[in-house]
Coordinates of C-alpha atoms and ligand atoms in Angstrom, one line a residue:
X1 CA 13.0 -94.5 -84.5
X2 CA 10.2 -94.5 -87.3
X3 CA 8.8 -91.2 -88.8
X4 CA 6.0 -89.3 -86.8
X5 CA 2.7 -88.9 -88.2
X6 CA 2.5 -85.4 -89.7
X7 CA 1.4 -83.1 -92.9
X8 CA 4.3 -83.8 -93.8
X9 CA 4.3 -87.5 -93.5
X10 CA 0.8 -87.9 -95.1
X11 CA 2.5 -88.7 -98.8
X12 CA 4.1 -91.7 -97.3
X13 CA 1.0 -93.3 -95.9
X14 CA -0.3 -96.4 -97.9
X15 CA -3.1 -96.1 -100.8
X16 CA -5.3 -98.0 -97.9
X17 CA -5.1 -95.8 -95.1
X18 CA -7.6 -92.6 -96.0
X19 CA -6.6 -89.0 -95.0
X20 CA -7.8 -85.5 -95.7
X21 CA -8.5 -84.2 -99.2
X22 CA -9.7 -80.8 -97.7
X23 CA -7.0 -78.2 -97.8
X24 CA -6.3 -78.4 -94.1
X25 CA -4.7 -74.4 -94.3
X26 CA -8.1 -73.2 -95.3
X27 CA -9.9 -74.7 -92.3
X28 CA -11.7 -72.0 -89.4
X29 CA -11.9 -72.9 -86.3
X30 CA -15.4 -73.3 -85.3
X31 CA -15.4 -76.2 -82.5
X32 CA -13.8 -75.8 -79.5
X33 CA -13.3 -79.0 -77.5
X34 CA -13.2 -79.1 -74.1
X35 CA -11.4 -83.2 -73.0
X36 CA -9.5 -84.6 -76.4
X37 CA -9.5 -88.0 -75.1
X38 CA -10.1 -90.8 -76.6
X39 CA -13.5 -90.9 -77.6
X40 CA -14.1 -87.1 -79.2
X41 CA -11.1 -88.5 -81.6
X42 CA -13.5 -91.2 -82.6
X43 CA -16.6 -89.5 -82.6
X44 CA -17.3 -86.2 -82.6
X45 CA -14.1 -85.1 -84.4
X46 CA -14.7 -87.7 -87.7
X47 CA -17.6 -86.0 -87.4
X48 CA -16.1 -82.6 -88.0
X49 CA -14.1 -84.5 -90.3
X50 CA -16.9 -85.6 -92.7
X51 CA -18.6 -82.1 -92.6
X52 CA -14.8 -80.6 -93.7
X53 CA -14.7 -83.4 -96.3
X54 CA -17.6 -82.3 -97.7
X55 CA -16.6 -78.8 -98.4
X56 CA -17.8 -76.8 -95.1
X57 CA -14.8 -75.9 -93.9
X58 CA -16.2 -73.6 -90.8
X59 CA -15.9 -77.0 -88.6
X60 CA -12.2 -77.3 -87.5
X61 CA -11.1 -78.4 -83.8
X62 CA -9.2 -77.0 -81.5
X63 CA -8.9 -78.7 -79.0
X64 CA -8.1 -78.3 -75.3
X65 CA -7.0 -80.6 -72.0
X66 CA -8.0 -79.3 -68.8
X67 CA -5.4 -81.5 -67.1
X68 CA -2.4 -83.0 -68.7
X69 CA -0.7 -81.9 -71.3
X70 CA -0.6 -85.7 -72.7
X71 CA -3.3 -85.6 -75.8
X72 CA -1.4 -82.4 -76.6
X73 CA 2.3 -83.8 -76.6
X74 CA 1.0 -86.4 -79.0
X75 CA -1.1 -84.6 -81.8
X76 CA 0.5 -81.2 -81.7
X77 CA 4.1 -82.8 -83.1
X78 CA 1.9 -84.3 -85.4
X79 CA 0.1 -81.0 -86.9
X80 CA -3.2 -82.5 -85.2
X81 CA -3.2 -85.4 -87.3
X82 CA -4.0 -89.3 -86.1
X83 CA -6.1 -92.2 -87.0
X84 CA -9.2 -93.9 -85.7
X85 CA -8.7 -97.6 -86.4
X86 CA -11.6 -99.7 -87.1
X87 CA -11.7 -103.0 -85.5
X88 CA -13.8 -106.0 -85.7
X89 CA -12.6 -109.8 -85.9
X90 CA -9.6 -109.4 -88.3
X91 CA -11.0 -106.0 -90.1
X92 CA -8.4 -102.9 -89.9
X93 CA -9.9 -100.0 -91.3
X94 CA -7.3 -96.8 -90.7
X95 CA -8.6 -93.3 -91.6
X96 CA -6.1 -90.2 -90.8
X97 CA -8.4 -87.3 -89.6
X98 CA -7.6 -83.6 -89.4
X99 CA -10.5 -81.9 -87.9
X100 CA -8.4 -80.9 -84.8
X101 CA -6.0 -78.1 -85.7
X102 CA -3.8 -77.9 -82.1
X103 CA -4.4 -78.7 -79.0
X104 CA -4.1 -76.4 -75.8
X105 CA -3.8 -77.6 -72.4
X106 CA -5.8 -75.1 -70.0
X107 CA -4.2 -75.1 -67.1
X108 CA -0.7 -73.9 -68.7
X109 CA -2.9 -70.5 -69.7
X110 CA -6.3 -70.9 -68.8
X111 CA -7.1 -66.9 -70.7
X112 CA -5.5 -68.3 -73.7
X113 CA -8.4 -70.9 -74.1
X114 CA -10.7 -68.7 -72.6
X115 CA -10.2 -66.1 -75.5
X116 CA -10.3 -69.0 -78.2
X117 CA -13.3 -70.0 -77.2
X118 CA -14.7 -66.4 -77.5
X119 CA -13.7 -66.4 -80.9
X120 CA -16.3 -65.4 -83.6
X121 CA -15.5 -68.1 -85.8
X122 CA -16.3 -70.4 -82.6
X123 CA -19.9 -71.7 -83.2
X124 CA -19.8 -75.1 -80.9
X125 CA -18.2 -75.8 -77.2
X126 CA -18.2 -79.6 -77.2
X127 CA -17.3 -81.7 -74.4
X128 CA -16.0 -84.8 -73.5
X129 CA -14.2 -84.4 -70.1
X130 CA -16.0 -87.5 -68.1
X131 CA -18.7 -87.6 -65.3
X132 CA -16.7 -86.3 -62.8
X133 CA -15.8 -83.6 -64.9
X134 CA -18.7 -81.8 -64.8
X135 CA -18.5 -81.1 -60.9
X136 CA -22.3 -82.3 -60.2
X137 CA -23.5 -84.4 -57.5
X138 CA -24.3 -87.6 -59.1
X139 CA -27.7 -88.2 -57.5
X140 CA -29.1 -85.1 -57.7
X141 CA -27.1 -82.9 -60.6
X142 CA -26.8 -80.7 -58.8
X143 CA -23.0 -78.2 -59.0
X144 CA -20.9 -78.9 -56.4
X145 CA -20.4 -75.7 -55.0
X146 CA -18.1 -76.9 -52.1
X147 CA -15.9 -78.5 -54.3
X148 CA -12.2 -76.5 -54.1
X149 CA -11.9 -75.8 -58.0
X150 CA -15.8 -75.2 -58.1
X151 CA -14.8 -72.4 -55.2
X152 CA -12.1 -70.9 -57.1
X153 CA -14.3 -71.0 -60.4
X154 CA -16.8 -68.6 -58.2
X155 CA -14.3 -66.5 -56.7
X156 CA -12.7 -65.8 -59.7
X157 CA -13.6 -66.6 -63.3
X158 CA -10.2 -64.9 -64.6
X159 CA -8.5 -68.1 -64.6
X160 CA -11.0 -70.8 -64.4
X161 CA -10.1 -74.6 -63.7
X162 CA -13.3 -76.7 -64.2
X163 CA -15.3 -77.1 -67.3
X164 CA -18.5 -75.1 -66.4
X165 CA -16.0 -72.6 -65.0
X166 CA -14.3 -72.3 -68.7
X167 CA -18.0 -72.7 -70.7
X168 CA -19.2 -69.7 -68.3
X169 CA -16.2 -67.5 -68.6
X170 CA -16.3 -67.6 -72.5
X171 CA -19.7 -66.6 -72.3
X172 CA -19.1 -64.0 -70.3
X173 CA -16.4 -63.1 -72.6
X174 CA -18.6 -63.5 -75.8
X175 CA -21.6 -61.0 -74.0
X176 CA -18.8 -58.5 -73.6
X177 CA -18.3 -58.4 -77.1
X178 CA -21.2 -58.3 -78.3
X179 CA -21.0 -61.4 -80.2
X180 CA -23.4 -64.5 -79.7
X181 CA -23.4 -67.6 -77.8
X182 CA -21.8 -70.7 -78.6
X183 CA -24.1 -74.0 -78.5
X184 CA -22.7 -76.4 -75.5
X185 CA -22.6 -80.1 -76.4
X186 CA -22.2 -82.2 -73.9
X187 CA -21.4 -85.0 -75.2
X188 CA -20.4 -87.6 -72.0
X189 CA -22.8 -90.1 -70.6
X190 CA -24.2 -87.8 -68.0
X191 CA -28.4 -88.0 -67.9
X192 CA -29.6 -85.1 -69.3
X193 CA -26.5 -83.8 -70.2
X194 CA -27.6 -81.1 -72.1
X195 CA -29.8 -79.7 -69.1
X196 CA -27.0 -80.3 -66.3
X197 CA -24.0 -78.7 -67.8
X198 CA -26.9 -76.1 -68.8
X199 CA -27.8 -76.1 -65.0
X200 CA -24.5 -75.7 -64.0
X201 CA -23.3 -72.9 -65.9
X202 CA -26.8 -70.7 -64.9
X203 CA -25.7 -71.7 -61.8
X204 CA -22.2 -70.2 -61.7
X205 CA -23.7 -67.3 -64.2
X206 CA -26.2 -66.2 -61.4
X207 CA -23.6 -66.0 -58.8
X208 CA -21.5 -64.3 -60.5
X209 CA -23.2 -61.7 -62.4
X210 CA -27.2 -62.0 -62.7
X211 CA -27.3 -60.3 -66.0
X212 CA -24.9 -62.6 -67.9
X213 CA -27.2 -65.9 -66.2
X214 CA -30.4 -63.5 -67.7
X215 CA -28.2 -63.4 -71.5
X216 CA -27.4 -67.1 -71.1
X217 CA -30.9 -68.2 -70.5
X218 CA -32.5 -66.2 -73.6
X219 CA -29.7 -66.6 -75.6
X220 CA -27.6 -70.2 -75.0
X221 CA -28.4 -73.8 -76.1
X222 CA -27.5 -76.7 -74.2
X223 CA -28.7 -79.8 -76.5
X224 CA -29.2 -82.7 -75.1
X225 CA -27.1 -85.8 -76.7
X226 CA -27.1 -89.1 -76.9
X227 CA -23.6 -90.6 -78.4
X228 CA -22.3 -93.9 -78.6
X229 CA -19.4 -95.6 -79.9
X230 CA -17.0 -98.2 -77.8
X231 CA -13.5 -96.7 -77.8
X232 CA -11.2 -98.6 -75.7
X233 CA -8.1 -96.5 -74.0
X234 CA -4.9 -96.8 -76.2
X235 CA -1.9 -99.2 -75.3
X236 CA 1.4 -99.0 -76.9
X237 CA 0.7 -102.7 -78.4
X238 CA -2.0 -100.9 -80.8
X239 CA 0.6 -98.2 -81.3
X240 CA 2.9 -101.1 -82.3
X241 CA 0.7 -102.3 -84.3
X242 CA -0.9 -99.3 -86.3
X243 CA 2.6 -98.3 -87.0
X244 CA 3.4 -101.8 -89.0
X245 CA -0.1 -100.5 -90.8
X246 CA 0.6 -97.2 -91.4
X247 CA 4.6 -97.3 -91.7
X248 CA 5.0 -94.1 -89.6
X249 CA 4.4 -94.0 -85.8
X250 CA 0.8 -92.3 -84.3
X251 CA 0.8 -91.4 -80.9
X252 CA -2.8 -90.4 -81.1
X253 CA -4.2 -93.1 -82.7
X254 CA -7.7 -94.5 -80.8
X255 CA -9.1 -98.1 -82.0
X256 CA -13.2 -98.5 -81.9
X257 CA -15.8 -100.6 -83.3
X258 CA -17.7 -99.9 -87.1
X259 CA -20.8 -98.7 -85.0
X260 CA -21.2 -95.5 -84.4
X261 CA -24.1 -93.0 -83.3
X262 CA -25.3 -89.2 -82.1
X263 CA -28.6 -87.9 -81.6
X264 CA -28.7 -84.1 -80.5
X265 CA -31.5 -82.1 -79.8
X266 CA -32.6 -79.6 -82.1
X267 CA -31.7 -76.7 -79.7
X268 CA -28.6 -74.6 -81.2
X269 CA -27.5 -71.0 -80.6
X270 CA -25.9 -70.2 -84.3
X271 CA -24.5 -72.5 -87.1
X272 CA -24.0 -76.3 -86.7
X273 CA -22.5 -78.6 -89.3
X274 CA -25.3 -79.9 -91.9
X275 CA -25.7 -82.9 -88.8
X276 CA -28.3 -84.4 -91.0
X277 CA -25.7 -85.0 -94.0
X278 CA -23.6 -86.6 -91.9
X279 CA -25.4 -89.4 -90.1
X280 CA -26.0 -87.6 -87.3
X281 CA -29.8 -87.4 -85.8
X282 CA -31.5 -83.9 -84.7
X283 CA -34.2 -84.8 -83.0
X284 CA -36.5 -82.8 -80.4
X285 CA -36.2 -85.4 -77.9
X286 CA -33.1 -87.2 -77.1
X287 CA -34.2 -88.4 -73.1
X288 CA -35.9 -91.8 -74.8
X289 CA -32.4 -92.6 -77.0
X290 CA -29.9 -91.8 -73.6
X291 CA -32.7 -93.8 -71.5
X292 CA -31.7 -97.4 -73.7
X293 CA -28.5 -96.4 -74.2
X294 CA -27.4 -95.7 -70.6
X295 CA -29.7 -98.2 -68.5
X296 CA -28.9 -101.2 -72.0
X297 CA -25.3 -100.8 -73.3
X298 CA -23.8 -98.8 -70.2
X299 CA -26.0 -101.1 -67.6
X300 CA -25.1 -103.9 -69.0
X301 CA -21.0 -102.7 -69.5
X302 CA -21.1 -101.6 -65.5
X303 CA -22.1 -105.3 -64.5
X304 CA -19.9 -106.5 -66.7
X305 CA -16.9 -104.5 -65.7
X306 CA -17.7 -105.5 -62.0
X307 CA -18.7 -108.9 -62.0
X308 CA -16.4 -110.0 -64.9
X309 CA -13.7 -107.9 -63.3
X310 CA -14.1 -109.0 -59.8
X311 CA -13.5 -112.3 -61.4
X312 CA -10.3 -111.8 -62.9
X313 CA -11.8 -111.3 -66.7
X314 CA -9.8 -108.3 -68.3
X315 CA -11.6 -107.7 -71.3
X316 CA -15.7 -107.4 -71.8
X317 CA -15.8 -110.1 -74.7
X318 CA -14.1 -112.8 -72.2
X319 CA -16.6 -111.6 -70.2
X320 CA -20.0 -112.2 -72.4
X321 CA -18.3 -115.5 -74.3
X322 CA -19.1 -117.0 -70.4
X323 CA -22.6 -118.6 -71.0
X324 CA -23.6 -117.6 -67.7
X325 CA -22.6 -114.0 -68.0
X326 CA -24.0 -113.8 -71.5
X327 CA -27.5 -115.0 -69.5
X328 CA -26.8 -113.0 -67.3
X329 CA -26.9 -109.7 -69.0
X330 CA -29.9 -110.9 -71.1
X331 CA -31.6 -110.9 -67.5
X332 CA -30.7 -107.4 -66.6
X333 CA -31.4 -106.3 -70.3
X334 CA -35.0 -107.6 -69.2
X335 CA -35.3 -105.7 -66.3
X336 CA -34.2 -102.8 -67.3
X337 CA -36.2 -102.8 -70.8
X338 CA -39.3 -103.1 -68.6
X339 CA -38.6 -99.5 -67.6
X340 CA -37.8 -97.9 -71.0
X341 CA -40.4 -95.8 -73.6
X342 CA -38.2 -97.0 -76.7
X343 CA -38.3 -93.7 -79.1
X344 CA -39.5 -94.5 -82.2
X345 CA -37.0 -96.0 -84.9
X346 CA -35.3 -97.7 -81.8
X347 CA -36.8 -102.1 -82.4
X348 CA -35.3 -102.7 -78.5
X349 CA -34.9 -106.5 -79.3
X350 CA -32.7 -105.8 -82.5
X351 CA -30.8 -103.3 -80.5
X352 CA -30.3 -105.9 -77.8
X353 CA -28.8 -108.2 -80.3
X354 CA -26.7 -105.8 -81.8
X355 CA -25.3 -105.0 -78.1
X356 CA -24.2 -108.3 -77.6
X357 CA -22.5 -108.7 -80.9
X358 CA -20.5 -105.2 -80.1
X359 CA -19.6 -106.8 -76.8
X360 CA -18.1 -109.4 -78.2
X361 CA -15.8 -108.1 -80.7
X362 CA -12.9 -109.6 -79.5
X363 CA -10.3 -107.0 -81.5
X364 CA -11.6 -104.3 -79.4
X365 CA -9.8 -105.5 -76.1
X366 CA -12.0 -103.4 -73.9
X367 CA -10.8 -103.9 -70.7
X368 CA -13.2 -104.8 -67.6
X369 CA -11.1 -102.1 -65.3
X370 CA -11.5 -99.2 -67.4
X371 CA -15.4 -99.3 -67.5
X372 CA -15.1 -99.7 -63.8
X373 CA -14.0 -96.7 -63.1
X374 CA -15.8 -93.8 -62.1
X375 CA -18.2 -96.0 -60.8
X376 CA -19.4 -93.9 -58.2
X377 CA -20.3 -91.4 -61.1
X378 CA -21.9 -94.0 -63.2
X379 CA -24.1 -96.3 -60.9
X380 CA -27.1 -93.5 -60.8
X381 CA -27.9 -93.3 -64.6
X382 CA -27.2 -96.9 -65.6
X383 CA -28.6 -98.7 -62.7
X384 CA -30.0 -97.3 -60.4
X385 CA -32.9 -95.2 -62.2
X386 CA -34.1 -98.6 -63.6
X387 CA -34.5 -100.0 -60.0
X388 CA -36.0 -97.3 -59.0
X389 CA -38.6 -97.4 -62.1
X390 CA -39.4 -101.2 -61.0
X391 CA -39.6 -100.6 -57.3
X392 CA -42.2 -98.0 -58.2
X393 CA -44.4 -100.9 -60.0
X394 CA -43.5 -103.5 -57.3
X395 CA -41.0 -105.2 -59.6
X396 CA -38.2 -107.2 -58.5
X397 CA -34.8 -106.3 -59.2
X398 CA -32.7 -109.2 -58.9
X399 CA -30.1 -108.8 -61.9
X400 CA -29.7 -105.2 -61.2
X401 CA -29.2 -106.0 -57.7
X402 CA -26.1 -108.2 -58.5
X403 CA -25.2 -105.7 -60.3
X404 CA -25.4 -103.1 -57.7
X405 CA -23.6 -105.8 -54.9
X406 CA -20.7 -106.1 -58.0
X407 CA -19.8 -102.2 -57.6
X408 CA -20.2 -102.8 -53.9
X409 CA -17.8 -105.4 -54.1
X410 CA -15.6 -103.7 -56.2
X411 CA -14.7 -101.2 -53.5
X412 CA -12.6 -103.4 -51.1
X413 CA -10.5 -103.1 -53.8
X414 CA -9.7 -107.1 -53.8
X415 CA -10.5 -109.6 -56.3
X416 CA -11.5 -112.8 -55.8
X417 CA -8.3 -114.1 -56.3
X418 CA -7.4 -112.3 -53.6
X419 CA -5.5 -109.7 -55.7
X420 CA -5.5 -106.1 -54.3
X421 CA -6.2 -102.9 -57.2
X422 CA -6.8 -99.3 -56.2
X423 CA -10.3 -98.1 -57.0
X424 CA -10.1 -95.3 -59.3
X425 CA -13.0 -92.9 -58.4
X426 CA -13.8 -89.5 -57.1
X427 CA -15.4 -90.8 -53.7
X428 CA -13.3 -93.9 -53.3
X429 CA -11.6 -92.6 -50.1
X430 CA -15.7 -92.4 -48.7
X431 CA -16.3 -95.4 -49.8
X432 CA -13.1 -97.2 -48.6
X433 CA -13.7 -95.6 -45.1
X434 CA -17.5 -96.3 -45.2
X435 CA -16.2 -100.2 -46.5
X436 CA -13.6 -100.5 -43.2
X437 CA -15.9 -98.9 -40.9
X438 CA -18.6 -101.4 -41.5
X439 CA -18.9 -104.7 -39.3
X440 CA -19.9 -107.3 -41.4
X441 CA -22.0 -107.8 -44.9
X442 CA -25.0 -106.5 -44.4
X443 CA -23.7 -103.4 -42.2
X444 CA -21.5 -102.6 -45.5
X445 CA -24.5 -102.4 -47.8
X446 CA -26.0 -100.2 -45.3
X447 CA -23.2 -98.0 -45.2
X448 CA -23.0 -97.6 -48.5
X449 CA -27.1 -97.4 -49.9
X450 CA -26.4 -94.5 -47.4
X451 CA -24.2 -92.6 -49.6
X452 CA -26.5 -89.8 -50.7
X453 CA -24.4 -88.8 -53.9
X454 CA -25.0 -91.9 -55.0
X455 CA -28.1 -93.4 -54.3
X456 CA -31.6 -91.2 -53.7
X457 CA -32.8 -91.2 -50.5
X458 CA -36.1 -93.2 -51.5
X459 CA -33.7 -95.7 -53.3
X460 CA -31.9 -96.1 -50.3
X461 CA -34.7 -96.2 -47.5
X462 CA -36.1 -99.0 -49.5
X463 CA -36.4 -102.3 -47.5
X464 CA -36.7 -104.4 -51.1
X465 CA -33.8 -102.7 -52.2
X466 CA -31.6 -103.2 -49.4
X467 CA -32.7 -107.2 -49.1
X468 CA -31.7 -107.5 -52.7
X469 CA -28.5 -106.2 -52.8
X470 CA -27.6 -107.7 -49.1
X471 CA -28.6 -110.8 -50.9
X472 CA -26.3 -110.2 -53.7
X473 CA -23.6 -109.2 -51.7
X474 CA -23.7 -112.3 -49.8
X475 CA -23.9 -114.3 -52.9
X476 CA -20.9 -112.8 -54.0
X477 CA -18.9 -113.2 -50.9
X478 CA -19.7 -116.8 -50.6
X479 CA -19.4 -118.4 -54.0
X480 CA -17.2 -115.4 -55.9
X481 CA -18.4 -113.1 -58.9
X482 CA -18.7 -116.2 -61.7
X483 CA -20.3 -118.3 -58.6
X484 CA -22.7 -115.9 -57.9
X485 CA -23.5 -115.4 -61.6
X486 CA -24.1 -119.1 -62.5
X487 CA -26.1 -119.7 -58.9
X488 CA -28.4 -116.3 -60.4
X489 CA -28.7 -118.1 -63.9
X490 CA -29.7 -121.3 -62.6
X491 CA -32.1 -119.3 -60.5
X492 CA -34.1 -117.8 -63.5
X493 CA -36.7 -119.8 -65.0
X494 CA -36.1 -121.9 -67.5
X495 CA -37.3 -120.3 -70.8
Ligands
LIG501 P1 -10.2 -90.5 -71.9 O1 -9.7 -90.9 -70.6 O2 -9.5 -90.8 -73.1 O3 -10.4 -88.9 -71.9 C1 -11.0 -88.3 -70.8 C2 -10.8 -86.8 -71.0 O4 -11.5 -86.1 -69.9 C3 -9.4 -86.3 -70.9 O5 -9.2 -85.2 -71.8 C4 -9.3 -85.8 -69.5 O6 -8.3 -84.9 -69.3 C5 -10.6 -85.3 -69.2 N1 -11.0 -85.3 -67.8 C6 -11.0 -86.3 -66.9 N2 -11.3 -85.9 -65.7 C7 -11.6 -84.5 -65.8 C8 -12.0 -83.6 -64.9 N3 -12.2 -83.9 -63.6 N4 -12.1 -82.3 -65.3 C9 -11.9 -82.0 -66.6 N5 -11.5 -82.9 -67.6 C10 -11.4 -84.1 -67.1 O7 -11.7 -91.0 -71.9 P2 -12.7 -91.1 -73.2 O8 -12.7 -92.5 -73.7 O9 -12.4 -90.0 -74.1 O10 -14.1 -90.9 -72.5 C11 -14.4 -89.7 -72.0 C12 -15.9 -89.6 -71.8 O11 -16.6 -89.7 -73.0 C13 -16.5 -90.8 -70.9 O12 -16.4 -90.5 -69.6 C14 -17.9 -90.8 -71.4 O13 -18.7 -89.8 -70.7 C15 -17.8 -90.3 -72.8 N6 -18.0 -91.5 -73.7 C16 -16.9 -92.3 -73.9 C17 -17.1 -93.4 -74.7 C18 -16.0 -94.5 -74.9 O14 -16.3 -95.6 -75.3 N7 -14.8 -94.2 -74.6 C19 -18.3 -93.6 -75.5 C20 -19.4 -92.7 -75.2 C21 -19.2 -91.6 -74.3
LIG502 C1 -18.3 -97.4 -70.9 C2 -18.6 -96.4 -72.0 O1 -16.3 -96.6 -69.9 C3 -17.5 -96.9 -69.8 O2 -18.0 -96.6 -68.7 O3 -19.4 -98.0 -70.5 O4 -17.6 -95.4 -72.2 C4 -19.0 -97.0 -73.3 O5 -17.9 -97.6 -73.9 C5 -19.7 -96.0 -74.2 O6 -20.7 -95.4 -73.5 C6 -20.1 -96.6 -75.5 O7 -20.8 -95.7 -76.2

């Protein structure tokens, strides 16, 4: 067995692989981070890393799981340290970061992160813990209060279990005090983030105790974000293969792409990190910036991850090196754009080309299955607000329509190969029964348009709509996911 990644082990690494020149001893504790997956290693935290780097050293992680103790198993043995490597054709860039100090996992002593997060050193609550993990309604945002850990959370704040239960508990804990409020960063794909987790933790605030909701409102910032980077779930190949890199082994190691971006609202409750120093945009308006990112690169990944999926593509660049798909994607890309106020600074056709190129970095191995998940979660904010948008102007919504049919597809859970996979979502179970239940096509898409955590009621009552996607649907059935692709291509006009 090689060496572990550790302080320790930092002297060994090779000239090319960069690592901390801070003095990691020296470091406070000023982010807590609720969700150290994959992509807060590759974001947020070289973030952090940068602002340490340069000398403010109020910006260390801790880090916290509200699940499994996994993330923690690998980076605490390693004294928080792992890499984020660069990919892009044959480029390997490896850079050691040490912005997260340790890593808790909440549900093992849910006080213990409680009280870290009331810390007075604690400036920023960041979080990264997925769509689902904010316990919203998808349509409508709204906190779903019949949910059982959602129950618990307003039963009894003492040991909370979901994330607005933990942001509202260490405010709670913070008013006691007498110290200030930390700034919340949402920093997941969710529309509006900033406003819903903000809407959520009022929410639980006010039924709880009205006066801490009254100290919350004056006193908290929930900025909206927009961040964006591709970072592909770890397999033990890139493990494999960082370690023949690096010469000791990194169980926390996440591979992305050289792009990277965050926008955030100028809205913050006490100190931030000099976010302008570090690449990172304060703006007063992030809603146009999450508008093209979510309905452009996460619209466009959703139908990929469906209708490349369905088809038996694993990754996203097999997916877009398919002329058809690539064509494809440039049609929804049109339909969607038609909807978007672009903020200035953002040239839409550049950023169009620049998509395209990301998807197709074959060294990223993005896999078709991963984006697919959640989609239930997902299908609101990248999809179907843009149909909704057109609809509104009597515009027809063909591509995201496939699109649409492709998630609808996606939960029989067979490919067209005829391969079975489990659907990994919240509401699969409802859709699975709504799926079975249905007799025939047409009677599924029904069934499912009528899902009201998914799709708004006027969304769903609409007879265009519902045509479009029955259409698709059918398409799909008949001639497969690639069929129906090349059958919509060859139905555009030629340009
Ligand atoms: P990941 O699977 O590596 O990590 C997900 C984290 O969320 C884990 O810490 C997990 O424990 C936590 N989590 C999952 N379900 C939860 C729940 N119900 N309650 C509380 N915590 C829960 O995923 P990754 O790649 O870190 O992505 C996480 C989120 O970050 C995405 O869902 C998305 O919103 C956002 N994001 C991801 C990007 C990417 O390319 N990976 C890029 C931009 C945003
Ligand atoms: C992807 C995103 O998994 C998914 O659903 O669409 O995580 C995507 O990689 C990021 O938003 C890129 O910034």
């Amino acid at each position: 067995m090689t060496t572990r990644l550790s302080q320790a082990t930092l002297d060994a690494l090779p000239p090319a692989a960069a690592q901390p020149a801070y003095d990691r001893a020296a470091v406070k504790t000023g982010v807590v981070h609720l969700g150290v997956g994959a992509f807060h290693r590759a974001h947020q935290a070289v973030v952090f890393d940068d602002a340490l780097a340069a000398g403010d050293l109020r910006w260390g992680v801790l880090g916290a799981s509200l699940r499994s103790p996994g993330v923690r198993d690998q980076l605490n043995p390693q004294d928080g340290l792992y890499s984020v490597v660069v990919r892009d054709g044959d480029r390997r860039d490896v850079r050691v970061i040490g912005a997260i100090q340790s890593v808790l996992v909440a549900p093992e002593d849910p006080a213990a992160l409680v009280a870290a997060m009331a810390h007075p050193h604690v400036h920023m609550v960041t979080l990264t813990v997925t769509e689902k993990g904010y316990r919203l309604d998808p349509a409508s945002g709204a906190l779903m209060t019949d949910d059982p850990d959602v129950t618990a959370d307003l039963s009894d704040l003492s040991a909370p279990r979901t994330a607005p239960g933990f942001v509202t508990a260490a405010l709670a804990a913070r008013k006691a005090a007498g110290l200030p409020p930390f700034t919340v960063v949402s920093c997941d794909n969710v529309p509006h983030n900033g406003a819903r987790i903000r809407q959520a933790v009022l929410d639980m605030a006010g039924r709880i105790d009205p006066g801490l909701r009254d100290w919350i409102e004056t006193h908290g910032a929930f900025p909206q974000t927009m961040v964006d980077r591709i970072v592909p779930a770890t397999t033990p190949d890139d493990v494999a293969a960082n370690e023949s890199l690096l010469g000791v082994t990194d169980q926390g190691m996440v591979k992305t792409e050289p792009f990277t971006q965050w926008v955030i609202e100028d809205r913050f409750a006490g100190p931030r990190p000099d976010f302008d120093s570090l690449g990172v945009q304060v703006t007063a308006d992030v809603a146009p910036w999450e508008d093209a990112k979510l309905r452009l690169l996460n619209g466009a990944h959703s139908a990929i991850a469906y209708l490349g999926g369905l088809a038996g593509l694993q990754y996203v660049d097999q997916v877009v090196a398919i002329p058809a798909y690539a064509r494809f994607v440039e049609a929804l890309w049109d339909e969607a754009e038609s909807t978007l106020t672009p903020p200035p600074g953002l040239d839409v056709p550049t950023y169009r080309g620049e998509l395209m190129r990301r998807f197709a970095n074959s060294a990223l191995q993005h896999r078709t299955v991963q984006i697919a998940m959640d989609g239930s979660q997902k299908l609101p904010q990248r999809l179907l607000a843009a149909c909704a948008a057109r609809l509104d102007k009597d515009q027809p919504n063909d591509a995201l329509a496939l699109a649409v049919a492709g998630w609808m597809r996606w939960q029989d859970g067979v490919d067209d190969a005829g391969n079975a996979f489990t659907v990994n979502d919240p509401l699969a179970a409802e859709t699975a029964r709504r799926v079975q239940g249905a007799a025939g096509p047409a009677a599924k898409v029904a069934a499912l348009l009528d899902l009201a955590a998914v799709f708004p009621p006027a969304l769903a009552a609409d007879a265009r709509f519902a045509k479009a996607v029955t259409n698709a649907h059918l398409s799909l059935i008949e001639r497969g996911a690639q069929g129906a692709v090349e059958a919509f291509v060859e139905s555009l006009p030629r340009s």
